[in-house]
Amino acid sequence: MTTRRLLPRAAAALLLGTCAAPPPPAEAPAPTAPATVPATPAGVDSAALRTAAATITAATVRDRIAFLASDAMRGRDTPSPELERAAEYLAAELRGMGLQPAGDAGSYLQRYPLRQMMPDSARVALTVVGARGGAPAVYGRNLFVVPSSADSARGQAVLLGPVARLSDDVPDALAGKVAVVTLGPNLGMELLMAPRDAHRAGAVGLVMVLDPSLPPEAVSSIAGQLAESSFEMPIPTLGVSAAAARTLLRAAGATDAALAGPPAAPVALPGTLRLAAPIRRVEHRVPNVVAVLPGSDPELRDEYVVLSAHFDHVGVGAPNAQGDSIFNGADDDASGTAVIVEVARALSRLERKPARSVVVLAVSGEEKGLVGSLWYGEHPTLPMDRVVANVNLDMVGRNAPDSVVAVGEEYTSLGPLAHRIAAADPSLRLAIAPDPVPHEELFFRSDHLAFLKRGVPAIFFTTLLHPDYHGQDDEVEKIDADKAARIARLVFLLTHAVADAPQRPTWQGDGLERVRRMLERSPF
C-alpha cells in the first residue's frame, strides 16, 4: 500500500516505517448478508464455476508472488528495469490466457509520464535571516524536503502549533508568512495535506516539525522516500527534526514559553525564515498493464468489470541488520497482483464467459502517489462510462487466516453481494470483516480512487498492515498463500456474479453523495 501505507500510497509510502499501522482484521464468524442478493445468477452453471475456482490454488498464487517478489526483481521500483520486466511478465501471462490487449496501440501496455522531483540536496536550506550562531539544519540529517513548484520563500515565522490548526479559520495570521506546525507521531496524510492547507490559508512557505518521539533516522528515511517524488506542493515545504526546530525557532525570536507547548493562538515571531528547496525535474515513461476478457453477451460485452492491483513496490534501499537491501513487496502488492491474474486465468477457463467483459488493470506508480491508476482514470483505454464496477486488491496475503477486509462495502451493492458469496461457500472459510479504522478513510487511499472519482462503484479488499510493511522482510516466505488463494476464489465468484448479472451494481442510499464529499478532501 501507499502511505504508511495508508498515507496514500505516497506519503506513507513515503515513510517506510514511521507511521503506526492499523490492527489486522480480527478473526470472526462469517457474517450473513441480505438473502435478496443472489450468490449465483440464474442460468449460471454453478458446477462450472466451482471447477474453474478450484484451479486457483495456494501453489499457483505462491508461484506468481514468488516471481514478482524475488530478489531478482529488486523491489519493482517505479521506474526501474525490474518494473519493466514485471510488466512484460504480466502481459505475457495474460496473453497466454487469451485475454486481448487493451493498452496503447494494440499492446498490453499503457505508458504514462512520470515526473520525479529530486531535491538539489547541496542547496536545500532553512535559515533565519540575519541570525548568527546555532547549528544549521542539514538535508538528510535533520531536514527533508517535500517537493514544491516554487524553489524558495521567505517570510515572518508564525508558530501555529499542531498541524490540524491549518484547517481552522486563520485568514490573517498566515497571509504572506511562513507557517510553522508540529506533526503527530503517525504522520499519515499530514505530509500531503498540510502544504495545501497552508497555501489556502495564505502562507508563502511551510515548516513541519517532527514529533520528538520519532527516532533520529526518521528524517533520513522520509528524505529518502521523498527524494524521487512524483507530486509537487503549492508552496515551499520543509520538514525538520524537533531538536533542530528548537534551535531555529529560538534564533527567530521564540521564547521558552512559546516552545513549551502548543500556543493557544498563532504566535508571530520577530524573525524571518528563508526556505530554499530547489528541485530537479526528471520525466520517465512507465507502464500500466491492461488486458480484457471479452464478454459473451452481444449487448453487455461492451460493459466492463475492472480488476485492479498495483505491481510496483519501493525498490532497493539501505541494508538492514542482516545486510538485506531489497524491499521485495511480496504482500505489497505482489499478492494482489497475483490474485487478479489468477482470477483472469480462472475466468478464461470457463466455456461460457461472463456476459460483460472483464478488464485486468495492473498499475505501477502506486507507491509514488497512485500515479498509474490516476493516469488511467484520466486517460482510460476503454470507455470509463461503460465500467460498471471496480474490484481492487492491495495486500491480501497476511494476518488472520480466515478474514479479509472489504473497505467501502457500505457504499455500494458490491458489499452485500460479497458477503452473500462468502456465506454461501463454506470452502472459502472467509469472514468479510468491517474496516477496523474507518477514521483513516482507507477507501480513498488506494488505486480504486481513480474509479470513485468517475462515479464507478468500487470495493477494496485488503488484509491490512503488518510489521513487515515497507520493510525488507516482506518476503514470499511469510505469505499465507492458502489464504490469498481463498481470497482469489472469492474475488473470482464476485467478479463473475457482477459481470453476469442483468443489472449493474448500484450505490447504496446516499453512498455516492458521501463519497463525493470525502473526495473533495482528497489530495489526489
Coordinates of C-alpha atoms in Angstrom, one line a residue:
M1 CA 0.0 0.0 0.0
T2 CA 0.8 3.6 0.0
T3 CA 1.1 5.7 2.9
R4 CA 2.4 4.4 5.8
R5 CA 0.9 2.5 3.7
L6 CA -2.0 4.3 4.0
L7 CA -0.9 7.6 3.6
P8 CA -1.6 7.3 0.3
R9 CA 0.3 5.5 -1.2
A10 CA 2.8 8.5 -1.4
A11 CA 3.3 9.9 1.9
A12 CA 3.1 6.8 3.9
A13 CA 4.5 5.2 1.0
L14 CA 6.9 7.8 1.6
L15 CA 7.6 7.0 5.1
L16 CA 8.7 3.5 5.2
G17 CA 8.3 2.7 8.8
T18 CA 7.5 5.8 10.7
C19 CA 3.7 5.5 10.8
A20 CA 1.6 3.4 13.1
A21 CA -0.2 0.5 11.4
P22 CA -3.9 -0.3 11.8
P23 CA -4.5 -3.6 13.5
P24 CA -5.1 -6.7 11.3
P25 CA -8.7 -7.8 10.9
A26 CA -9.9 -9.9 13.8
E27 CA -10.9 -13.5 13.2
A28 CA -14.7 -13.7 13.2
P29 CA -17.5 -15.9 12.1
A30 CA -18.7 -15.3 8.6
P31 CA -21.4 -12.7 8.7
T32 CA -24.7 -13.1 6.8
A33 CA -26.0 -10.7 4.2
P34 CA -29.4 -10.0 2.8
A35 CA -30.9 -13.0 1.2
T36 CA -32.1 -10.9 -1.7
V37 CA -28.6 -10.8 -3.1
P38 CA -28.1 -14.0 -5.1
A39 CA -24.7 -15.7 -4.9
T40 CA -25.1 -17.2 -8.4
P41 CA -27.1 -15.5 -11.1
A42 CA -29.9 -17.6 -12.6
G43 CA -28.9 -19.6 -15.6
V44 CA -25.2 -19.9 -14.5
D45 CA -23.6 -23.3 -14.3
S46 CA -22.5 -23.4 -10.7
A47 CA -20.6 -26.7 -11.2
A48 CA -18.5 -25.0 -13.9
L49 CA -17.9 -22.1 -11.6
R50 CA -16.7 -24.4 -8.8
T51 CA -14.4 -26.3 -11.3
A52 CA -12.9 -23.0 -12.5
A53 CA -12.5 -21.6 -9.0
A54 CA -10.7 -24.8 -7.9
T55 CA -7.9 -24.1 -10.4
I56 CA -6.9 -21.3 -8.1
T57 CA -4.6 -22.9 -5.6
A58 CA -2.1 -21.9 -2.9
A59 CA 0.6 -23.2 -5.2
T60 CA -0.4 -21.1 -8.3
V61 CA -0.8 -18.0 -6.2
R62 CA 2.5 -18.5 -4.4
D63 CA 4.4 -19.1 -7.7
R64 CA 3.2 -15.7 -9.1
I65 CA 4.1 -13.9 -5.9
A66 CA 7.5 -15.6 -5.8
F67 CA 8.3 -14.4 -9.3
L68 CA 7.3 -10.8 -8.7
A69 CA 8.8 -10.6 -5.2
S70 CA 12.1 -12.4 -5.9
D71 CA 15.4 -10.7 -5.2
A72 CA 16.0 -10.6 -9.0
M73 CA 13.1 -8.1 -9.3
R74 CA 14.8 -5.7 -6.8
G75 CA 11.6 -4.3 -5.3
R76 CA 10.0 -3.3 -8.7
D77 CA 10.5 0.4 -8.2
T78 CA 8.8 2.9 -10.5
P79 CA 10.7 3.4 -12.7
S80 CA 13.2 0.6 -13.0
P81 CA 14.3 -2.2 -15.4
E82 CA 12.7 -4.7 -13.0
L83 CA 9.3 -2.9 -13.2
E84 CA 9.5 -3.2 -17.0
R85 CA 10.3 -6.9 -16.6
A86 CA 7.3 -7.4 -14.3
A87 CA 5.1 -5.6 -16.8
E88 CA 6.4 -7.9 -19.6
Y89 CA 5.7 -11.0 -17.4
L90 CA 2.1 -9.9 -16.7
A91 CA 1.4 -9.1 -20.3
A92 CA 2.8 -12.5 -21.4
E93 CA 0.7 -14.3 -18.9
L94 CA -2.5 -12.6 -19.8
R95 CA -1.8 -13.0 -23.5
G96 CA -1.3 -16.8 -22.9
M97 CA -4.7 -16.9 -21.2
G98 CA -6.4 -15.5 -24.3
L99 CA -7.1 -12.0 -22.9
Q100 CA -6.9 -9.3 -25.5
P101 CA -4.6 -6.3 -25.4
A102 CA -6.3 -3.1 -24.1
G103 CA -3.3 -0.8 -23.7
D104 CA -1.8 1.7 -26.2
A105 CA -1.9 1.0 -29.9
G106 CA -3.0 -2.7 -29.7
S107 CA -0.5 -3.6 -27.0
Y108 CA -0.9 -4.8 -23.4
L109 CA 0.9 -1.8 -22.0
Q110 CA -0.3 1.7 -21.4
R111 CA 2.6 4.1 -20.9
Y112 CA 2.3 7.3 -18.9
P113 CA 4.6 10.1 -18.0
L114 CA 6.1 10.0 -14.5
R115 CA 7.8 13.2 -13.4
Q116 CA 10.1 12.9 -10.5
M117 CA 11.1 15.8 -8.3
M118 CA 14.7 15.4 -6.9
P119 CA 15.8 17.9 -4.3
D120 CA 19.1 19.6 -5.0
S121 CA 20.5 18.5 -1.7
A122 CA 23.5 20.7 -1.7
R123 CA 21.3 23.9 -2.0
V124 CA 18.5 22.9 0.4
A125 CA 18.5 25.2 3.4
L126 CA 16.3 26.5 6.2
T127 CA 17.7 29.6 8.0
V128 CA 16.7 32.7 9.9
V129 CA 17.6 35.9 8.0
G130 CA 20.3 37.8 9.9
A131 CA 20.7 35.3 12.6
R132 CA 24.2 34.3 13.9
G133 CA 25.3 31.1 15.5
G134 CA 23.3 28.0 16.1
A135 CA 23.7 24.6 14.3
P136 CA 22.2 24.8 10.8
A137 CA 19.7 22.2 9.6
V138 CA 21.3 19.8 7.2
Y139 CA 19.4 18.0 4.5
G140 CA 19.0 14.3 5.1
R141 CA 20.2 14.5 8.7
N142 CA 17.7 16.8 10.4
L143 CA 15.9 18.3 7.4
F144 CA 13.8 17.0 4.5
V145 CA 12.1 18.5 1.5
V146 CA 8.5 18.0 0.3
P147 CA 8.9 18.9 -3.4
S148 CA 7.1 22.1 -4.5
S149 CA 6.5 24.1 -7.6
A150 CA 8.5 27.0 -6.1
D151 CA 12.2 26.8 -5.1
S152 CA 12.3 29.3 -2.3
A153 CA 10.3 31.5 0.0
R154 CA 10.9 33.9 2.9
G155 CA 8.5 35.4 5.4
Q156 CA 7.9 36.1 9.0
A157 CA 7.7 32.9 11.1
V158 CA 4.3 32.2 12.6
L159 CA 4.2 29.4 15.2
L160 CA 0.8 27.8 14.7
G161 CA 1.1 24.6 16.8
P162 CA -0.5 21.2 15.8
V163 CA -0.9 20.8 12.0
A164 CA -4.7 20.3 12.4
R165 CA -4.9 24.0 13.1
L166 CA -4.2 24.7 9.4
S167 CA -7.8 23.7 8.7
D168 CA -9.0 26.3 11.3
D169 CA -10.1 29.8 10.4
V170 CA -6.7 31.6 10.4
P171 CA -7.2 34.0 7.4
D172 CA -5.0 36.8 8.6
A173 CA -2.4 35.1 10.8
L174 CA -0.6 33.3 7.9
A175 CA -1.1 35.7 5.0
G176 CA 2.3 36.2 3.4
K177 CA 4.1 34.4 6.3
V178 CA 5.9 31.1 6.8
A179 CA 3.7 28.7 8.9
V180 CA 5.4 26.5 11.5
V181 CA 3.4 23.5 12.5
T182 CA 4.0 20.4 14.5
L183 CA 3.3 16.9 13.2
G184 CA 1.9 14.0 15.2
P185 CA 3.9 10.7 15.7
N186 CA 1.9 8.9 13.0
L187 CA 2.3 11.5 10.2
G188 CA -0.3 9.9 8.0
M189 CA -1.8 12.2 5.4
E190 CA -0.4 15.3 7.1
L191 CA 2.6 15.4 4.8
L192 CA 0.4 15.8 1.7
M193 CA -2.5 17.8 3.2
A194 CA -0.6 20.4 5.3
P195 CA 1.1 22.2 2.4
R196 CA -2.2 22.6 0.6
D197 CA -4.0 23.8 3.7
A198 CA -1.2 26.3 4.4
H199 CA -1.4 27.6 0.9
R200 CA -5.1 28.0 1.1
A201 CA -4.6 30.0 4.4
G202 CA -2.3 32.4 2.5
A203 CA 1.1 31.1 3.7
V204 CA 4.1 31.5 1.4
G205 CA 6.0 28.7 2.9
L206 CA 5.6 25.8 5.5
V207 CA 7.9 24.3 8.0
M208 CA 6.8 21.0 9.6
V209 CA 8.3 19.9 12.9
L210 CA 8.5 16.2 13.5
D211 CA 7.3 14.7 16.8
P212 CA 10.2 14.3 19.3
S213 CA 9.2 10.7 19.8
L214 CA 10.3 9.7 16.3
P215 CA 13.7 8.1 16.1
P216 CA 16.7 10.1 14.7
E217 CA 16.6 8.0 11.5
A218 CA 13.1 9.2 10.7
V219 CA 14.3 12.3 8.9
S220 CA 16.7 10.4 6.6
S221 CA 14.0 7.8 5.9
I222 CA 11.5 10.4 4.9
A223 CA 14.0 12.4 2.9
G224 CA 15.0 9.3 1.0
Q225 CA 11.4 8.4 0.2
L226 CA 10.6 11.9 -0.9
A227 CA 13.8 12.2 -2.9
E228 CA 12.1 11.0 -6.1
S229 CA 8.5 12.0 -5.5
S230 CA 6.1 12.5 -8.4
F231 CA 4.0 15.3 -6.9
E232 CA 4.5 19.0 -6.2
M233 CA 3.2 21.1 -3.3
P234 CA 1.9 24.6 -4.0
I235 CA 4.4 26.3 -1.6
P236 CA 8.0 25.5 -0.5
T237 CA 7.7 23.0 2.3
L238 CA 10.5 21.7 4.6
G239 CA 10.4 19.2 7.4
V240 CA 12.8 19.4 10.4
S241 CA 13.5 17.4 13.5
A242 CA 12.2 18.6 16.8
A243 CA 15.7 19.4 18.2
A244 CA 16.7 21.4 15.1
A245 CA 13.4 23.2 15.2
R246 CA 14.0 24.4 18.7
T247 CA 17.4 25.9 17.7
L248 CA 15.8 27.5 14.6
L249 CA 12.8 29.0 16.4
R250 CA 15.0 30.4 19.2
A251 CA 17.0 32.2 16.6
A252 CA 13.8 33.5 15.1
G253 CA 12.8 35.0 18.5
A254 CA 10.7 32.3 20.1
T255 CA 10.7 32.3 23.9
D256 CA 11.0 29.2 26.0
A257 CA 7.4 29.7 27.0
A258 CA 6.3 29.6 23.3
L259 CA 8.3 26.4 22.8
A260 CA 7.0 24.7 25.9
G261 CA 3.7 23.6 24.4
P262 CA 1.1 24.4 21.7
P263 CA 0.3 28.1 21.7
A264 CA -3.4 29.0 22.3
A265 CA -3.3 31.2 19.3
P266 CA -0.9 31.8 16.4
V267 CA 2.4 33.4 17.6
A268 CA 4.1 35.7 15.1
L269 CA 7.9 35.6 15.8
P270 CA 10.2 38.5 15.2
G271 CA 12.4 36.6 12.8
T272 CA 12.1 36.0 9.1
L273 CA 12.6 32.4 7.8
R274 CA 14.2 31.7 4.5
L275 CA 13.3 28.4 2.8
A276 CA 15.4 27.1 -0.1
A277 CA 14.1 23.9 -1.6
P278 CA 15.4 23.7 -5.2
I279 CA 14.5 20.5 -7.2
R280 CA 15.4 18.9 -10.5
R281 CA 12.6 17.5 -12.6
V282 CA 13.1 14.2 -14.4
E283 CA 10.5 12.6 -16.6
H284 CA 10.1 8.9 -17.4
R285 CA 7.5 6.9 -19.3
V286 CA 6.4 3.9 -17.3
P287 CA 3.9 1.0 -17.8
N288 CA 0.5 0.0 -16.7
V289 CA -0.7 -3.4 -18.0
V290 CA -4.2 -3.6 -19.4
A291 CA -6.0 -6.7 -20.8
V292 CA -9.6 -7.6 -21.4
L293 CA -11.5 -10.9 -21.4
P294 CA -14.4 -10.2 -23.8
G295 CA -17.9 -10.9 -22.5
S296 CA -20.3 -13.4 -24.1
D297 CA -23.4 -11.3 -24.3
P298 CA -23.8 -9.3 -27.6
E299 CA -25.3 -6.3 -25.7
L300 CA -23.4 -6.4 -22.4
R301 CA -20.0 -7.2 -23.7
D302 CA -19.3 -3.5 -24.2
E303 CA -19.6 -3.0 -20.4
Y304 CA -16.7 -3.8 -18.1
V305 CA -15.8 -5.0 -14.7
V306 CA -12.3 -3.9 -13.8
L307 CA -10.0 -5.9 -11.5
S308 CA -7.1 -3.8 -10.3
A309 CA -3.9 -4.1 -8.2
H310 CA -0.5 -2.4 -8.3
F311 CA 2.5 -4.4 -9.3
D312 CA 5.2 -1.9 -8.2
H313 CA 6.9 -1.6 -4.9
V314 CA 9.6 0.7 -3.4
G315 CA 12.8 -0.8 -4.8
V316 CA 16.2 -1.0 -3.1
G317 CA 17.3 1.0 0.0
A318 CA 19.8 0.9 2.8
P319 CA 20.6 -2.6 4.1
N320 CA 19.1 -3.8 7.3
A321 CA 21.0 -5.6 10.1
Q322 CA 21.1 -8.7 8.0
G323 CA 22.5 -6.9 5.0
D324 CA 19.3 -7.1 3.0
S325 CA 18.7 -4.0 0.9
I326 CA 15.8 -5.3 -1.2
F327 CA 12.2 -4.3 -0.4
N328 CA 10.6 -7.4 -2.0
G329 CA 7.0 -6.3 -1.6
A330 CA 5.6 -9.9 -1.5
D331 CA 2.4 -8.8 0.2
D332 CA 2.6 -5.2 -1.1
D333 CA 1.4 -5.8 -3.7
A334 CA 2.6 -8.9 -5.4
S335 CA -0.2 -10.6 -3.5
G336 CA -2.9 -8.5 -5.0
T337 CA -1.4 -8.7 -8.5
A338 CA -1.1 -12.5 -8.3
V339 CA -4.8 -12.6 -7.3
I340 CA -6.1 -10.6 -10.3
V341 CA -4.0 -12.7 -12.7
E342 CA -5.3 -15.9 -11.2
V343 CA -8.9 -14.7 -11.3
A344 CA -8.4 -13.9 -15.0
R345 CA -7.0 -17.4 -15.6
A346 CA -10.0 -19.0 -13.9
L347 CA -12.4 -16.8 -15.9
S348 CA -10.7 -17.7 -19.1
R349 CA -11.2 -21.4 -18.5
L350 CA -15.0 -21.1 -18.4
E351 CA -16.6 -22.4 -21.6
R352 CA -19.3 -19.7 -21.3
K353 CA -17.6 -16.4 -20.4
P354 CA -19.5 -13.8 -18.3
A355 CA -21.9 -11.6 -20.1
R356 CA -19.8 -8.5 -19.5
S357 CA -16.2 -8.1 -20.3
V358 CA -13.6 -8.3 -17.5
V359 CA -10.6 -6.0 -17.5
V360 CA -7.3 -6.8 -15.7
L361 CA -5.6 -3.5 -14.8
A362 CA -2.2 -3.9 -13.2
V363 CA -0.9 -0.4 -12.4
S364 CA 2.5 1.0 -11.5
G365 CA 3.4 4.1 -9.6
E366 CA 1.1 3.4 -6.7
E367 CA 3.9 3.9 -4.3
K368 CA 4.7 7.2 -5.9
G369 CA 1.2 8.5 -5.1
L370 CA -1.3 6.4 -7.1
V371 CA 0.0 8.0 -10.3
G372 CA -0.5 5.0 -12.6
S373 CA -4.1 4.4 -11.6
L374 CA -4.9 8.1 -11.6
W375 CA -3.4 8.4 -15.1
Y376 CA -5.6 5.5 -16.3
G377 CA -8.7 7.2 -14.7
E378 CA -8.0 10.4 -16.7
H379 CA -6.8 8.6 -19.9
P380 CA -8.8 5.3 -20.0
T381 CA -8.1 2.9 -22.8
L382 CA -11.7 1.6 -22.6
P383 CA -14.8 3.9 -22.2
M384 CA -15.0 4.8 -18.5
D385 CA -18.7 5.4 -18.7
R386 CA -19.1 1.7 -19.5
V387 CA -17.2 0.5 -16.4
V388 CA -19.8 -0.9 -14.1
A389 CA -17.6 -1.8 -11.2
N390 CA -14.0 -1.9 -9.9
V391 CA -12.7 -4.6 -7.6
N392 CA -9.3 -3.5 -6.2
L393 CA -6.8 -5.6 -4.1
D394 CA -3.8 -4.4 -2.2
M395 CA -2.0 -6.6 0.4
V396 CA -4.1 -9.7 0.7
G397 CA -1.6 -12.3 1.9
R398 CA -1.0 -11.9 5.6
N399 CA -2.7 -11.6 9.1
A400 CA -5.7 -13.6 10.3
P401 CA -6.1 -16.7 8.1
D402 CA -9.9 -16.6 7.9
S403 CA -10.8 -13.0 7.3
V404 CA -10.5 -10.2 4.7
V405 CA -11.5 -6.5 5.0
A406 CA -13.8 -5.2 2.3
V407 CA -13.2 -1.5 2.5
G408 CA -16.1 0.6 1.2
E409 CA -18.6 -2.3 1.5
E410 CA -21.2 0.0 2.9
Y411 CA -21.3 2.3 -0.1
T412 CA -22.5 0.1 -2.9
S413 CA -24.3 -3.2 -3.6
L414 CA -20.9 -4.9 -4.1
G415 CA -20.6 -5.2 -0.3
P416 CA -23.8 -7.2 0.3
L417 CA -23.0 -9.3 -2.7
A418 CA -19.5 -10.2 -1.4
H419 CA -21.0 -11.1 2.0
R420 CA -23.6 -13.3 0.4
I421 CA -21.0 -15.1 -1.7
A422 CA -18.7 -15.7 1.2
A423 CA -21.5 -17.0 3.4
A424 CA -22.8 -19.3 0.6
D425 CA -19.5 -21.1 0.0
P426 CA -18.1 -22.6 3.2
S427 CA -15.0 -23.8 1.4
L428 CA -13.8 -20.2 1.2
R429 CA -13.5 -20.1 5.0
L430 CA -13.5 -16.3 4.9
A431 CA -15.3 -13.7 7.0
I432 CA -15.6 -10.3 5.4
A433 CA -14.6 -8.1 8.3
P434 CA -15.5 -4.5 8.7
D435 CA -13.0 -1.7 8.3
P436 CA -11.3 -1.6 11.7
V437 CA -10.1 2.0 11.2
P438 CA -12.9 3.9 9.4
H439 CA -11.5 7.2 10.6
E440 CA -8.4 6.6 8.4
E441 CA -10.7 6.7 5.3
L442 CA -8.8 3.9 3.6
F443 CA -11.5 3.9 0.9
F444 CA -9.8 7.0 -0.6
R445 CA -6.2 5.7 -0.4
S446 CA -5.7 3.0 -3.0
D447 CA -5.9 2.5 -6.7
H448 CA -9.7 2.3 -6.9
L449 CA -9.8 6.0 -6.1
A450 CA -9.4 6.7 -9.9
F451 CA -12.8 4.9 -10.4
L452 CA -14.5 6.5 -7.4
K453 CA -13.6 9.9 -8.9
R454 CA -15.6 8.9 -12.0
G455 CA -18.6 7.6 -10.0
V456 CA -17.9 3.9 -10.6
P457 CA -19.0 1.6 -7.7
A458 CA -15.9 0.0 -6.2
I459 CA -14.8 -2.3 -3.4
F460 CA -11.3 -2.6 -1.9
F461 CA -10.1 -6.0 -0.5
T462 CA -7.1 -5.9 1.9
T463 CA -5.8 -7.8 4.9
L464 CA -4.2 -4.5 6.2
L465 CA -0.7 -3.8 7.5
H466 CA 1.8 -5.9 9.4
P467 CA 5.2 -5.3 11.0
D468 CA 7.0 -6.0 7.7
Y469 CA 5.1 -3.4 5.7
H470 CA 7.5 -1.5 3.5
G471 CA 10.4 -3.4 5.1
Q472 CA 13.0 -5.8 3.7
D473 CA 11.1 -8.7 5.4
D474 CA 8.0 -8.5 3.2
E475 CA 9.1 -11.8 1.7
V476 CA 7.3 -14.6 -0.1
E477 CA 8.1 -17.0 2.8
K478 CA 5.8 -15.0 5.0
I479 CA 2.8 -15.1 2.7
D480 CA -0.2 -17.2 3.6
A481 CA -0.7 -18.5 0.1
D482 CA -3.7 -20.6 1.1
K483 CA -5.5 -17.5 2.4
A484 CA -4.5 -15.5 -0.7
A485 CA -5.9 -18.3 -2.9
R486 CA -9.2 -18.3 -1.0
I487 CA -9.5 -14.6 -1.4
A488 CA -8.8 -15.0 -5.1
R489 CA -11.6 -17.6 -5.3
L490 CA -13.9 -15.1 -3.5
V491 CA -12.9 -12.4 -6.0
F492 CA -13.5 -14.8 -8.9
L493 CA -17.0 -15.5 -7.8
L494 CA -17.8 -11.9 -7.1
T495 CA -16.4 -10.7 -10.4
H496 CA -18.3 -13.4 -12.3
A497 CA -21.5 -12.5 -10.5
V498 CA -21.2 -8.8 -11.3
A499 CA -20.1 -9.4 -14.9
D500 CA -23.0 -11.9 -15.5
A501 CA -25.8 -10.0 -13.7
P502 CA -28.5 -8.3 -15.8
Q503 CA -28.3 -5.1 -13.7
R504 CA -25.2 -3.0 -12.9
P505 CA -24.1 -2.6 -9.3
T506 CA -25.7 0.3 -7.6
W507 CA -24.7 2.9 -4.9
Q508 CA -26.5 2.3 -1.6
G509 CA -28.6 5.1 -0.3
D510 CA -26.6 8.3 -0.2
G511 CA -23.4 6.4 -0.7
L512 CA -22.3 8.3 -3.8
E513 CA -23.0 11.7 -2.3
R514 CA -21.0 10.8 0.8
V515 CA -18.1 9.6 -1.4
R516 CA -18.1 12.8 -3.4
R517 CA -18.0 14.9 -0.2
M518 CA -15.0 12.9 1.0
L519 CA -13.3 13.1 -2.4
E520 CA -13.3 16.9 -2.0
R521 CA -10.7 16.5 0.8
S522 CA -8.5 14.0 -1.1
P523 CA -5.0 15.2 -2.0
F524 CA -5.2 13.3 -5.3

